[in-house]
Amino acid sequence: MKHIAIIGNGIAGITAARHIRKLSDYKITVISAESEYFFSRTALMYVYMGHMKFEHTQPYENWFWEKNNIQLKHGFVKEVNTENKRLLFEDGSDLTYDDLIIASGSKPNKFGWPGENLKGVQGLYSKQDLELLEENAPNNEVCKRAVIVGGGLIGIELAEMLRTRNIPVTMLVRDRYFWGSVLPEGEAKLIGNHIKDHHIELKLNTQLKEIVSDENGRASAIITSEGEKIECNLVGLTAGVRPSIDFLNDSGIELGKGVKVNKYLETNIPNVYAIGDCAEQLEPTGFRKPVEAVWYTGRMMGEAVAQTICGNKMAYRPGVWFNSAKFLDIEYQTYGWVWAKPQDYEQQFYWEHPDGKKCIRISFHKENHAILGINTFGIRLSHEKFDKWISEEKSVEFVIENLHKAHFDPEFYKKHYSAIKKSFDNQFQLAN
Amino acid sequence: MNTTVQRNMSLSGEPPAALSAIQKFSVVLGMFGLGVLLLAMFNIDFPNKTTWLAISLSAITLGVVIFSYGAYANKSAGIKNDGVYQKSISSRGLLGWLLGIALTGFYVVLYFYPQYLGLRNEGDNVGVIALFDPLSKFLSGNPASQWFVYGTLYTIAILAFGIKFLWKYRHNRYEVLRTLSVMFFQASFAFIIPEVMARLNNSEAYNIPYYDLKNIWPLNYYNFEQYRVDGFISSGNLGIFLLLFGIVSILVITPILTYFYGKRWYCSWVCGCGGLAETSGDAFRQLSDKSLFAWRVERWVVHSVLVFSVLMTTAVIHSYLSYDADKYLLNKDTFLISVAVFLGLLFAVIWYFKKEEFKKDARYGAIGYLAITLGLIGIHYMSGSSVFIFNPETLRSTYAFLIGSIFSGVIGTGFYPIFGNRVWCRFGCPMAAILGLQQRLFSKFRITTNGGQCISCGNCSTYCEMGIDVRAYAQKGENIIRASCVGCGICSAVCPRGVLKLENGSTKGRINSEAVLLGNDVDLLNLIQENKASHKG
């Protein structure tokens, strides 16, 4: 019977395993050095904050794997021998496979900053990072101040986490606005204000120059690009992630930034596939980046590769882009593409609630008014509706008119659709 | 994957911050209020009972309110679960156990040893019950009983912790309205109205039993006992109205409201047990057991209690009915036959329309329960005068002891800090079982999931007080349609990605177990959907 080995038990690897199990009775082994069982990486923050225990981040009860005949192997793959189809583990053991799926995920970016390997300097990606954070920042006596480098989704999560233990936080953000590479100015400012409301110091237009060590090799301060020295006991490196693929260096599998794959998620070596954060698409779909380090895309690649492996060759062809996050108390959802700097064919409509905690931005085509995407903050909108409207290229007027049909806020919440419509009509003078 | 060596250290961190000065003050204030009650219990005779009772109850209320102010007032509106699993009280730590033991002890004394609270059958009450005499006399004109003391404290708990909940969830209008609703129904229907209604009994024309109007049979398992029915019948039109209201509540009002809104209209908007669980019990909602095993136990236990309560009530009513048409409209035989016909019809209708929705164990269970019930009724009917197989009084007192006292009180509330705040509602409440069947089979209510947005984080499951593994559905894109869901809305509130929405909508497509997560292109989604459907089938 065919043996499928999957390196990595994150959402990509586990989705692949589950779908292969549904489609076949192949032998499946999922390998992880990180954790015994699958857990939700996005939920690690809630463990530190005390909302959950680690076991709550595990979406399946422990009996699930045996019941579904999915073998779990706890170990670190040191080497992949694609000729003999053999995996070599750090502890000396090995495993042979027929098909190999690489789903080894990411690791935090480091850009060669002086002092980036000091004690007290860390990213936030893995379970081990969380354990390290408990050591580095258990409370505000051990950690008198934290500096977070990078204003993105993980950076704001780390800031929120540390604030629950009353640790003062300074964030260094390279862009003019918070997450300015993705968010247009309106949304970025709104989130920036919300961050300040939570007593997090936000230093915009600022980069990390170096991390200063104390006599024990621990970070004691950082120096910014402006030359300012900030004393701190924790430096959080959250300037993005990159594929974690060092163990593949001598495998013969073609690597770039990540593991290079075609649209069938196949690598250059037959029977070896790569999915999730670590995969680098040779032909990315639409505006998507070659490496997509997002929960949802990992899941979707897992669904696609399972079909291929089970004999129904299927390309990874993601639909309308979507993503979501939560910035402290403000939820964010996005569907389609809204560019931080509008493309030349793109026009944008922005509405912000007077309370400064809710806003939406709809992007549409200048010529035919077809909707291209939406950012929504503090208002929940239906994924299904926007998936449909964007792929059917509905006009912005249609979307504004029908926005209430995409309502997904809880019952009795105040609805803002008529205010939004009014604002749209005013901005574009389309009122009849 | 990270190559860092595995560290064998606990992941449970330190609690965020110690109590603020204002919270410390509020704890002292609240404890002082409780201390007064405790002293009264040990027969310290307070000189001016009205004043001391007012001081005590105000101190308790203010203590809770000021504590909540310290906890939430200066924080921005949003989810406030920081440190829940790092605090002793809310994570089965020492404080949690101590509180559990104290509450359990209180219930044991309340149900079985009210004399230690100062209840006296002859002469004036003493102790803590005597302390409540002035308030009781003011409301109903009668001296207090242990139930009056309990009712007052219960109402204060819902009101004070209701304010705490309102503060905590002030950004969420569903939670705000729901909480105002349980506070209103407790204060008026459960507390003030019945007390004031008792004043009517001063007149010869009235003999109305104590009646919390929102407390519906079978939760209110004693509602049709002889002393109550006789009381209703002998109290003129008002009494008849109340008796009919009790019957209409379960047979007409309940099915209609549950059809439109799900069982939440009762369990988390009206019910007193639910009210206490949602307010005082809110800090313990995360302690419910989410395992598949617990769900299996829940289904058998709660439905067994329902069958028990139906049998017990049938036996009790049958025991006091006679063949004398003057006294009761129904005689023994017509009553038994009506019950059997009603249950048989109900079963037939459900079986005919909804058989496909039952899993194997549910089918066996349903048939088994019906057979037992009809069998017992049949045996009795055939054998003539022997009273059921069991003595109805034995049935009644066993039910009152096991279900009414031990399950709903001692375990249900006393164990809040250990098993979570809805143990009674989930495993024991026969009313919840009826509403749950309706919700599962005949209702417009469901929780929908938002496309492919779930990140499997587990906040929804963790904070589900009914122990529903909400995430298991959300991460498959399926609607959540569970008999036990009380519609508290917290899963939707704590979801960081806006995935869950409580809704009443068309019954068509309400159960969508073939649903898939949005994201991939349509062909692949259709394939996955087909595959899923064939597996279910």
PDB file of C-alpha atoms in Angstrom, chain B residues 17-27 67 71 87:
ATOM      1  CA  ALA B  17      -2.207  41.888  37.383  1.00  0.00           C
ATOM      2  CA  ALA B  18      -3.091  41.660  41.021  1.00  0.00           C
ATOM      3  CA  LEU B  19      -6.310  43.242  42.213  1.00  0.00           C
ATOM      4  CA  SER B  20      -6.428  47.009  42.014  1.00  0.00           C
ATOM      5  CA  ALA B  21      -6.993  49.042  45.181  1.00  0.00           C
ATOM      6  CA  ILE B  22     -10.635  49.593  44.307  1.00  0.00           C
ATOM      7  CA  GLN B  23     -11.124  45.864  43.744  1.00  0.00           C
ATOM      8  CA  LYS B  24      -9.551  45.042  47.081  1.00  0.00           C
ATOM      9  CA  PHE B  25     -11.950  47.451  48.720  1.00  0.00           C
ATOM     10  CA  SER B  26     -14.877  45.858  46.902  1.00  0.00           C
ATOM     11  CA  VAL B  27     -13.835  42.391  48.063  1.00  0.00           C
ATOM     12  CA  PHE B  67     -15.338  44.931  41.633  1.00  0.00           C
ATOM     13  CA  ALA B  71     -12.174  45.146  36.279  1.00  0.00           C
ATOM     14  CA  LYS B  87      -6.471  32.759  37.838  1.00  0.00           C
TER      15      LYS B  87
END
